[in-house]
mmCIF file of C-alpha atoms in Angstrom:
data_model
loop_
_atom_site.group_PDB
_atom_site.id
_atom_site.type_symbol
_atom_site.label_atom_id
_atom_site.label_comp_id
_atom_site.label_asym_id
_atom_site.label_seq_id
_atom_site.Cartn_x
_atom_site.Cartn_y
_atom_site.Cartn_z
ATOM 1 C CA UNK A 1 25.346 -13.814 11.326
ATOM 2 C CA UNK A 2 22.485 -16.025 10.237
ATOM 3 C CA UNK A 3 19.042 -14.579 9.654
ATOM 4 C CA UNK A 4 15.701 -15.855 8.285
ATOM 5 C CA UNK A 5 13.965 -14.550 5.185
ATOM 6 C CA UNK A 6 10.849 -15.298 3.162
ATOM 7 C CA UNK A 7 10.975 -16.048 -0.558
ATOM 8 C CA UNK A 8 9.039 -17.439 -3.491
ATOM 9 C CA UNK A 9 11.398 -20.041 -5.029
ATOM 10 C CA UNK A 10 8.953 -20.383 -7.915
ATOM 11 C CA UNK A 11 5.352 -19.379 -8.639
ATOM 12 C CA UNK A 12 2.849 -20.485 -5.981
ATOM 13 C CA UNK A 13 5.564 -21.661 -3.560
ATOM 14 C CA UNK A 14 6.527 -19.885 -0.311
ATOM 15 C CA UNK A 15 9.652 -20.752 1.686
ATOM 16 C CA UNK A 16 11.309 -19.596 4.902
ATOM 17 C CA UNK A 17 15.085 -19.921 4.687
ATOM 18 C CA UNK A 18 18.241 -18.630 6.354
ATOM 19 C CA UNK A 19 21.161 -16.623 5.000
ATOM 20 C CA UNK A 20 24.468 -15.177 6.176
ATOM 21 C CA UNK A 21 24.440 -11.435 6.777
ATOM 22 C CA UNK A 22 27.720 -9.523 7.050
ATOM 23 C CA UNK A 23 28.439 -6.785 9.612
ATOM 24 C CA UNK A 24 27.747 -3.268 8.346
ATOM 25 C CA UNK A 25 30.424 -1.684 6.196
ATOM 26 C CA UNK A 26 31.255 1.984 5.803
ATOM 27 C CA UNK A 27 28.090 4.042 5.467
ATOM 28 C CA UNK A 28 25.788 1.116 6.306
ATOM 29 C CA UNK A 29 23.279 0.205 9.013
ATOM 30 C CA UNK A 30 22.396 -3.267 10.212
ATOM 31 C CA UNK A 31 18.732 -3.452 11.210
ATOM 32 C CA UNK A 32 16.866 -6.274 12.954
ATOM 33 C CA UNK A 33 13.239 -6.793 11.952
ATOM 34 C CA UNK A 34 10.438 -6.307 14.467
ATOM 35 C CA UNK A 35 7.299 -6.261 12.306
ATOM 36 C CA UNK A 36 6.498 -6.385 8.605
ATOM 37 C CA UNK A 37 3.200 -5.846 6.805
ATOM 38 C CA UNK A 38 2.003 -8.106 4.000
ATOM 39 C CA UNK A 39 0.836 -6.061 1.031
ATOM 40 C CA UNK A 40 -1.721 -8.696 0.142
ATOM 41 C CA UNK A 41 -2.669 -7.578 -3.366
ATOM 42 C CA UNK A 42 0.868 -6.994 -4.577
ATOM 43 C CA UNK A 43 2.411 -10.016 -2.882
ATOM 44 C CA UNK A 44 -0.244 -12.468 -4.049
ATOM 45 C CA UNK A 45 0.096 -11.156 -7.593
ATOM 46 C CA UNK A 46 3.848 -11.757 -7.352
ATOM 47 C CA UNK A 47 3.207 -15.235 -5.969
ATOM 48 C CA UNK A 48 0.885 -16.230 -8.812
ATOM 49 C CA UNK A 49 3.382 -15.061 -11.437
ATOM 50 C CA UNK A 50 0.863 -14.435 -14.238
ATOM 51 C CA UNK A 51 1.946 -11.220 -15.983
ATOM 52 C CA UNK A 52 1.655 -9.766 -19.451
ATOM 53 C CA UNK A 53 5.052 -9.462 -21.191
ATOM 54 C CA UNK A 54 6.569 -6.008 -20.980
ATOM 55 C CA UNK A 55 4.801 -5.025 -17.763
ATOM 56 C CA UNK A 56 6.419 -3.711 -14.601
ATOM 57 C CA UNK A 57 5.472 -7.031 -13.011
ATOM 58 C CA UNK A 58 7.298 -9.093 -15.622
ATOM 59 C CA UNK A 59 10.524 -7.117 -15.222
ATOM 60 C CA UNK A 60 10.361 -6.915 -11.414
ATOM 61 C CA UNK A 61 9.313 -10.416 -10.338
ATOM 62 C CA UNK A 62 12.089 -12.901 -11.056
ATOM 63 C CA UNK A 63 12.173 -16.189 -9.156
ATOM 64 C CA UNK A 64 13.475 -16.839 -6.613
ATOM 65 C CA UNK A 65 11.712 -13.642 -5.517
ATOM 66 C CA UNK A 66 11.605 -11.920 -2.132
ATOM 67 C CA UNK A 67 8.209 -10.382 -1.315
ATOM 68 C CA UNK A 68 7.482 -7.472 0.983
ATOM 69 C CA UNK A 69 8.456 -3.820 1.168
ATOM 70 C CA UNK A 70 7.152 -2.345 4.425
ATOM 71 C CA UNK A 71 9.034 -3.251 7.598
ATOM 72 C CA UNK A 72 9.820 -1.751 10.989
ATOM 73 C CA UNK A 73 13.223 -2.696 12.387
ATOM 74 C CA UNK A 74 15.668 -1.612 15.057
ATOM 75 C CA UNK A 75 19.207 -0.482 14.293
ATOM 76 C CA UNK A 76 21.576 -2.977 15.927
ATOM 77 C CA UNK A 77 24.930 -1.875 14.460
ATOM 78 C CA UNK A 78 26.359 0.922 12.327
ATOM 79 C CA UNK A 79 29.400 1.040 10.078
ATOM 80 C CA UNK A 80 32.115 3.706 9.972
ATOM 81 C CA UNK A 81 30.900 7.149 9.038
ATOM 82 C CA UNK A 82 27.284 6.669 10.143
ATOM 83 C CA UNK A 83 26.082 9.304 12.614
ATOM 84 C CA UNK A 84 22.338 8.710 12.414
ATOM 85 C CA UNK A 85 20.150 6.830 12.923
ATOM 86 C CA UNK A 86 21.785 5.511 16.084
ATOM 87 C CA UNK A 87 21.938 1.996 17.470
ATOM 88 C CA UNK A 88 18.658 1.215 19.211
ATOM 89 C CA UNK A 89 16.539 3.513 17.068
ATOM 90 C CA UNK A 90 13.425 2.173 15.336
ATOM 91 C CA UNK A 91 13.232 2.754 11.588
ATOM 92 C CA UNK A 92 10.854 2.062 8.705
ATOM 93 C CA UNK A 93 12.438 0.201 5.792
ATOM 94 C CA UNK A 94 11.188 -0.530 2.289
ATOM 95 C CA UNK A 95 12.820 -3.953 2.320
ATOM 96 C CA UNK A 96 11.486 -7.517 1.894
ATOM 97 C CA UNK A 97 10.386 -9.777 4.724
ATOM 98 C CA UNK A 98 13.726 -10.696 6.323
ATOM 99 C CA UNK A 99 15.246 -10.855 9.775
ATOM 100 C CA UNK A 100 18.323 -8.662 9.170
ATOM 101 C CA UNK A 101 18.800 -5.861 6.665
ATOM 102 C CA UNK A 102 21.897 -3.939 5.602
ATOM 103 C CA UNK A 103 20.948 -0.535 4.264
ATOM 104 C CA UNK A 104 22.088 3.047 3.797
ATOM 105 C CA UNK A 105 20.986 5.675 6.344
ATOM 106 C CA UNK A 106 18.995 7.611 3.744
ATOM 107 C CA UNK A 107 16.846 4.506 3.169
ATOM 108 C CA UNK A 108 15.872 4.249 6.855
ATOM 109 C CA UNK A 109 13.004 6.443 8.074
ATOM 110 C CA UNK A 110 12.886 7.150 11.837
ATOM 111 C CA UNK A 111 9.742 6.020 13.650
ATOM 112 C CA UNK A 112 8.620 8.571 16.268
ATOM 113 C CA UNK A 113 7.834 7.664 19.847
ATOM 114 C CA UNK A 114 4.091 7.262 20.228
ATOM 115 C CA UNK A 115 3.699 5.144 17.097
ATOM 116 C CA UNK A 116 3.794 1.383 17.549
ATOM 117 C CA UNK A 117 5.805 -0.927 15.311
ATOM 118 C CA UNK A 118 2.529 -2.380 14.009
ATOM 119 C CA UNK A 119 1.249 1.059 13.011
ATOM 120 C CA UNK A 120 4.527 2.189 11.503
ATOM 121 C CA UNK A 121 4.621 -0.761 9.085
ATOM 122 C CA UNK A 122 1.922 1.043 7.100
ATOM 123 C CA UNK A 123 4.334 3.875 6.275
ATOM 124 C CA UNK A 124 5.454 2.694 2.845
ATOM 125 C CA UNK A 125 1.876 2.028 1.734
ATOM 126 C CA UNK A 126 0.872 5.392 3.187
ATOM 127 C CA UNK A 127 3.473 6.921 0.883
ATOM 128 C CA UNK A 128 1.948 5.254 -2.196
ATOM 129 C CA UNK A 129 -1.587 6.279 -1.276
ATOM 130 C CA UNK A 130 -0.654 9.854 -0.425
ATOM 131 C CA UNK A 131 0.831 10.116 -3.901
ATOM 132 C CA UNK A 132 -2.399 8.710 -5.344
ATOM 133 C CA UNK A 133 -4.490 11.371 -3.622
ATOM 134 C CA UNK A 134 -2.104 14.137 -4.697
ATOM 135 C CA UNK A 135 -2.345 12.836 -8.271
ATOM 136 C CA UNK A 136 -6.107 13.465 -8.277
ATOM 137 C CA UNK A 137 -5.534 17.154 -7.428
ATOM 138 C CA UNK A 138 -8.678 17.315 -5.314
ATOM 139 C CA UNK A 139 -10.510 20.582 -4.863
ATOM 140 C CA UNK A 140 -12.224 21.400 -1.576
ATOM 141 C CA UNK A 141 -15.724 19.992 -1.522
ATOM 142 C CA UNK A 142 -15.451 17.426 -4.302
ATOM 143 C CA UNK A 143 -17.256 14.084 -4.091
ATOM 144 C CA UNK A 144 -14.998 11.104 -4.696
ATOM 145 C CA UNK A 145 -15.068 7.328 -4.780
ATOM 146 C CA UNK A 146 -12.664 4.569 -3.753
ATOM 147 C CA UNK A 147 -13.123 1.201 -5.477
ATOM 148 C CA UNK A 148 -11.316 -1.623 -3.677
ATOM 149 C CA UNK A 149 -10.900 -1.343 0.088
ATOM 150 C CA UNK A 150 -7.830 -3.382 0.897
ATOM 151 C CA UNK A 151 -4.866 -1.736 2.589
ATOM 152 C CA UNK A 152 -4.360 0.935 -0.071
ATOM 153 C CA UNK A 153 -8.037 1.706 -0.398
ATOM 154 C CA UNK A 154 -8.440 2.152 3.361
ATOM 155 C CA UNK A 155 -5.600 4.681 3.419
ATOM 156 C CA UNK A 156 -6.926 6.558 0.375
ATOM 157 C CA UNK A 157 -10.282 6.926 2.141
ATOM 158 C CA UNK A 158 -8.522 8.641 5.046
ATOM 159 C CA UNK A 159 -6.335 10.865 2.872
ATOM 160 C CA UNK A 160 -9.349 11.913 0.759
ATOM 161 C CA UNK A 161 -11.282 12.884 3.875
ATOM 162 C CA UNK A 162 -8.276 14.855 5.136
ATOM 163 C CA UNK A 163 -8.019 16.597 1.770
ATOM 164 C CA UNK A 164 -11.466 18.158 2.088
ATOM 165 C CA UNK A 165 -13.709 15.804 0.123
ATOM 166 C CA UNK A 166 -17.380 16.564 0.631
ATOM 167 C CA UNK A 167 -18.305 12.906 0.369
ATOM 168 C CA UNK A 168 -16.116 9.817 0.163
ATOM 169 C CA UNK A 169 -17.966 6.898 -1.410
ATOM 170 C CA UNK A 170 -16.435 3.514 -0.533
ATOM 171 C CA UNK A 171 -17.169 0.654 -2.955
ATOM 172 C CA UNK A 172 -16.331 -3.010 -2.293
ATOM 173 C CA UNK A 173 -18.269 -6.293 -2.133
ATOM 174 C CA UNK A 174 -16.827 -7.246 1.280
ATOM 175 C CA UNK A 175 -18.819 -5.999 4.343
ATOM 176 C CA UNK A 176 -15.776 -6.013 6.672
ATOM 177 C CA UNK A 177 -13.922 -3.616 4.391
ATOM 178 C CA UNK A 178 -16.920 -1.335 4.009
ATOM 179 C CA UNK A 179 -17.345 -1.161 7.786
ATOM 180 C CA UNK A 180 -13.671 -0.275 8.199
ATOM 181 C CA UNK A 181 -13.884 2.459 5.569
ATOM 182 C CA UNK A 182 -16.984 3.913 7.204
ATOM 183 C CA UNK A 183 -15.108 4.057 10.517
ATOM 184 C CA UNK A 184 -12.232 5.955 8.894
ATOM 185 C CA UNK A 185 -13.855 8.733 6.916
ATOM 186 C CA UNK A 186 -16.078 7.240 4.217
ATOM 187 C CA UNK A 187 -19.459 8.986 4.192
ATOM 188 C CA UNK A 188 -21.158 6.364 2.040
ATOM 189 C CA UNK A 189 -20.586 2.616 1.623
ATOM 190 C CA UNK A 190 -21.786 0.614 -1.375
ATOM 191 C CA UNK A 191 -21.621 -3.178 -1.290
ATOM 192 C CA UNK A 192 -20.781 -4.511 -4.736
ATOM 193 C CA UNK A 193 -18.621 -3.909 -7.763
ATOM 194 C CA UNK A 194 -18.042 -0.567 -9.462
ATOM 195 C CA UNK A 195 -20.521 -1.594 -12.161
ATOM 196 C CA UNK A 196 -23.157 -2.422 -9.557
ATOM 197 C CA UNK A 197 -22.535 0.885 -7.746
ATOM 198 C CA UNK A 198 -23.474 3.186 -10.633
ATOM 199 C CA UNK A 199 -27.152 3.693 -9.763
ATOM 200 C CA UNK A 200 -26.380 4.277 -6.098
ATOM 201 C CA UNK A 201 -23.656 6.801 -6.977
ATOM 202 C CA UNK A 202 -26.159 8.636 -9.184
ATOM 203 C CA UNK A 203 -28.594 8.699 -6.271
ATOM 204 C CA UNK A 204 -26.000 9.941 -3.766
ATOM 205 C CA UNK A 205 -24.826 12.719 -6.101
ATOM 206 C CA UNK A 206 -28.307 13.633 -7.438
ATOM 207 C CA UNK A 207 -27.215 12.584 -10.901
ATOM 208 C CA UNK A 208 -24.020 14.622 -10.963
ATOM 209 C CA UNK A 209 -21.727 11.572 -10.438
ATOM 210 C CA UNK A 210 -18.238 11.608 -8.925
ATOM 211 C CA UNK A 211 -15.537 14.207 -9.460
ATOM 212 C CA UNK A 212 -12.774 11.624 -9.028
ATOM 213 C CA UNK A 213 -12.454 7.910 -8.340
ATOM 214 C CA UNK A 214 -9.526 5.683 -7.419
ATOM 215 C CA UNK A 215 -9.386 2.191 -8.925
ATOM 216 C CA UNK A 216 -7.387 0.290 -6.301
ATOM 217 C CA UNK A 217 -8.405 -3.198 -7.391
ATOM 218 C CA UNK A 218 -5.717 -4.132 -9.896
ATOM 219 C CA UNK A 219 -8.448 -5.970 -11.834
ATOM 220 C CA UNK A 220 -8.405 -5.246 -15.569
ATOM 221 C CA UNK A 221 -12.203 -5.045 -15.880
ATOM 222 C CA UNK A 222 -12.670 -2.299 -13.299
ATOM 223 C CA UNK A 223 -11.205 0.702 -15.139
ATOM 224 C CA UNK A 224 -14.081 0.866 -17.619
ATOM 225 C CA UNK A 225 -16.551 0.482 -14.745
ATOM 226 C CA UNK A 226 -14.969 3.371 -12.847
ATOM 227 C CA UNK A 227 -15.247 5.621 -15.890
ATOM 228 C CA UNK A 228 -19.032 5.192 -15.702
ATOM 229 C CA UNK A 229 -19.060 6.619 -12.165
ATOM 230 C CA UNK A 230 -17.605 9.986 -13.208
ATOM 231 C CA UNK A 231 -19.085 13.293 -14.262
ATOM 232 C CA UNK A 232 -17.849 14.924 -17.462
ATOM 233 C CA UNK A 233 -14.251 16.083 -16.950
ATOM 234 C CA UNK A 234 -13.893 13.703 -13.994
ATOM 235 C CA UNK A 235 -10.681 11.841 -13.123
ATOM 236 C CA UNK A 236 -9.940 8.180 -12.524
ATOM 237 C CA UNK A 237 -6.655 7.396 -10.772
ATOM 238 C CA UNK A 238 -5.267 3.919 -11.395
ATOM 239 C CA UNK A 239 -3.673 2.931 -8.107
ATOM 240 C CA UNK A 240 -3.895 -0.837 -8.462
ATOM 241 C CA UNK A 241 -1.532 -1.948 -11.229
ATOM 242 C CA UNK A 242 -3.071 -4.823 -13.156
ATOM 243 C CA UNK A 243 -0.649 -7.582 -14.171
ATOM 244 C CA UNK A 244 -2.672 -8.106 -17.370
ATOM 245 C CA UNK A 245 -3.159 -4.667 -19.001
ATOM 246 C CA UNK A 246 -3.878 -6.317 -22.369
ATOM 247 C CA UNK A 247 -7.275 -7.172 -20.836
ATOM 248 C CA UNK A 248 -7.899 -3.603 -19.668
ATOM 249 C CA UNK A 249 -10.145 -1.297 -21.704
ATOM 250 C CA UNK A 250 -11.357 2.278 -21.275
ATOM 251 C CA UNK A 251 -14.974 1.596 -22.188
ATOM 252 C CA UNK A 252 -17.419 4.220 -23.475
ATOM 253 C CA UNK A 253 -17.428 7.873 -22.447
ATOM 254 C CA UNK A 254 -13.741 8.649 -21.973
ATOM 255 C CA UNK A 255 -13.454 10.958 -24.991
ATOM 256 C CA UNK A 256 -17.041 12.208 -25.144
ATOM 257 C CA UNK A 257 -16.968 13.138 -21.441
ATOM 258 C CA UNK A 258 -13.323 14.353 -21.459
ATOM 259 C CA UNK A 259 -12.351 11.915 -18.710
ATOM 260 C CA UNK A 260 -8.769 12.004 -17.408
ATOM 261 C CA UNK A 261 -7.141 8.623 -16.762
ATOM 262 C CA UNK A 262 -4.200 9.075 -14.390
ATOM 263 C CA UNK A 263 -1.646 6.585 -13.168
ATOM 264 C CA UNK A 264 0.378 6.594 -9.991
ATOM 265 C CA UNK A 265 3.246 4.416 -8.794
ATOM 266 C CA UNK A 266 4.713 4.122 -5.332
ATOM 267 C CA UNK A 267 8.096 5.354 -6.596
ATOM 268 C CA UNK A 268 6.782 8.552 -8.215
ATOM 269 C CA UNK A 269 7.765 10.812 -5.312
ATOM 270 C CA UNK A 270 10.274 13.647 -5.797
ATOM 271 C CA UNK A 271 13.848 12.259 -5.775
ATOM 272 C CA UNK A 272 15.284 15.309 -3.979
ATOM 273 C CA UNK A 273 13.790 18.081 -1.897
ATOM 274 C CA UNK A 274 13.416 21.451 -3.597
ATOM 275 C CA UNK A 275 11.066 24.366 -3.043
ATOM 276 C CA UNK A 276 9.222 23.329 -6.189
ATOM 277 C CA UNK A 277 9.129 19.584 -5.438
ATOM 278 C CA UNK A 278 9.172 19.210 -1.641
ATOM 279 C CA UNK A 279 7.410 15.857 -1.368
ATOM 280 C CA UNK A 280 10.193 13.333 -1.176
ATOM 281 C CA UNK A 281 9.560 9.884 0.242
ATOM 282 C CA UNK A 282 11.025 11.002 3.561
ATOM 283 C CA UNK A 283 8.723 14.040 3.747
ATOM 284 C CA UNK A 284 5.653 12.000 2.753
ATOM 285 C CA UNK A 285 6.342 9.367 5.423
ATOM 286 C CA UNK A 286 6.992 12.058 8.041
ATOM 287 C CA UNK A 287 3.613 13.620 7.189
ATOM 288 C CA UNK A 288 1.873 10.273 7.627
ATOM 289 C CA UNK A 289 3.499 9.835 11.025
ATOM 290 C CA UNK A 290 2.423 13.371 12.013
ATOM 291 C CA UNK A 291 -1.170 12.620 11.009
ATOM 292 C CA UNK A 292 -0.988 9.474 13.142
ATOM 293 C CA UNK A 293 0.359 11.323 16.172
ATOM 294 C CA UNK A 294 -2.329 13.985 15.764
ATOM 295 C CA UNK A 295 -5.047 11.333 15.659
ATOM 296 C CA UNK A 296 -6.105 12.367 12.151
ATOM 297 C CA UNK A 297 -5.267 8.957 10.667
ATOM 298 C CA UNK A 298 -5.632 5.516 12.261
ATOM 299 C CA UNK A 299 -4.428 2.102 11.206
ATOM 300 C CA UNK A 300 -4.154 0.049 14.411
ATOM 301 C CA UNK A 301 -7.780 -1.055 14.122
ATOM 302 C CA UNK A 302 -7.232 -2.060 10.485
ATOM 303 C CA UNK A 303 -4.892 -4.863 11.549
ATOM 304 C CA UNK A 304 -6.968 -8.032 11.292
ATOM 305 C CA UNK A 305 -4.334 -10.783 11.598
ATOM 306 C CA UNK A 306 -0.866 -11.349 13.005
ATOM 307 C CA UNK A 307 1.441 -14.334 12.645
ATOM 308 C CA UNK A 308 5.027 -15.355 13.371
ATOM 309 C CA UNK A 309 7.253 -15.012 10.327
ATOM 310 C CA UNK A 310 7.909 -18.758 10.250
ATOM 311 C CA UNK A 311 4.201 -19.353 9.608
ATOM 312 C CA UNK A 312 4.515 -17.588 6.253
ATOM 313 C CA UNK A 313 3.829 -20.601 3.976
ATOM 314 C CA UNK A 314 0.521 -21.264 5.736
ATOM 315 C CA UNK A 315 -0.333 -17.556 5.885
ATOM 316 C CA UNK A 316 0.075 -17.004 2.159
ATOM 317 C CA UNK A 317 -1.877 -20.168 1.410
ATOM 318 C CA UNK A 318 -4.789 -18.924 3.515
ATOM 319 C CA UNK A 319 -4.687 -15.564 1.771
ATOM 320 C CA UNK A 320 -4.654 -17.261 -1.626
ATOM 321 C CA UNK A 321 -7.728 -19.267 -0.693
ATOM 322 C CA UNK A 322 -9.698 -16.342 0.762
ATOM 323 C CA UNK A 323 -8.507 -12.882 1.764
ATOM 324 C CA UNK A 324 -11.921 -11.259 2.140
ATOM 325 C CA UNK A 325 -11.560 -11.283 5.928
ATOM 326 C CA UNK A 326 -8.076 -9.772 5.898
ATOM 327 C CA UNK A 327 -6.978 -6.157 5.738
ATOM 328 C CA UNK A 328 -3.762 -5.620 7.699
ATOM 329 C CA UNK A 329 -1.735 -8.832 8.080
ATOM 330 C CA UNK A 330 1.335 -8.446 10.302
ATOM 331 C CA UNK A 331 4.342 -10.752 10.484
ATOM 332 C CA UNK A 332 6.129 -10.742 13.842
ATOM 333 C CA UNK A 333 9.917 -11.068 13.878
ATOM 334 C CA UNK A 334 10.615 -10.158 17.520
ATOM 335 C CA UNK A 335 8.830 -9.669 20.833
ATOM 336 C CA UNK A 336 8.833 -5.863 20.493
#
């Protein structure tokens, strides 16, 4: 079978091509794409191709490169030995933007009835951001900040509110993103950079400053700015992975104020379920879907743009030029 896929043949070039896809073998599923979500920060970083040597980016992004890792598809065929998921079932996949995917059953996460394909595409990013909030080890009633309100930042705002934060301070220079955060659990919105937000954070907290802050920007200059927003013994969680860490500095106050600098990666979930480590990727995604069904998290209104997959070269070019008006950007692969 022939199927389309999106790739970066080289830095700053986007192509839509076709490939042959074999029928599923033993223990495999064949899934047909319905919707995929562009992770704008990550995918544009991969497209630019400017990474420090030795970074995760430099080892991961090799051209030709296939972007994307959050897709909803429908199972269209199964190989021998596969009992579930069944043909016709919708599943969430952590695969690139492509029309057909061969995968193992344990890499396909069932999408419940009541959740649209558009909404379900957020599941992989919801996994990353849930891990980021767990990493902060929030205590009930803490006041926290989220710097950078793209897709990840919007989800962290919601998870922080669900986790019992007293106040969730959203910080971003883009009004659209601030409005979205305020509609999804942020109690305070500050227009500007983390550096520009310091006085307002002091005012909001009566000089106490934040207990924890997530740096979701991926910009090397922001870590040191986030440190200045914290109280002594506060925590900063690096959720946006900068491609140029050689330009990243801690700034003053980390040692004197006993600040904790924590990192989180989307693959840092428990590899296998145990009573001690229950939060596998499957369990984290299932929790996100439960929160959606219960109405305690919302993403449908965070989708700002949708395009056909074959428009990808133009879509990425527009995002490169200006992504301030974009939060959730969906690629459509079928009429589902």
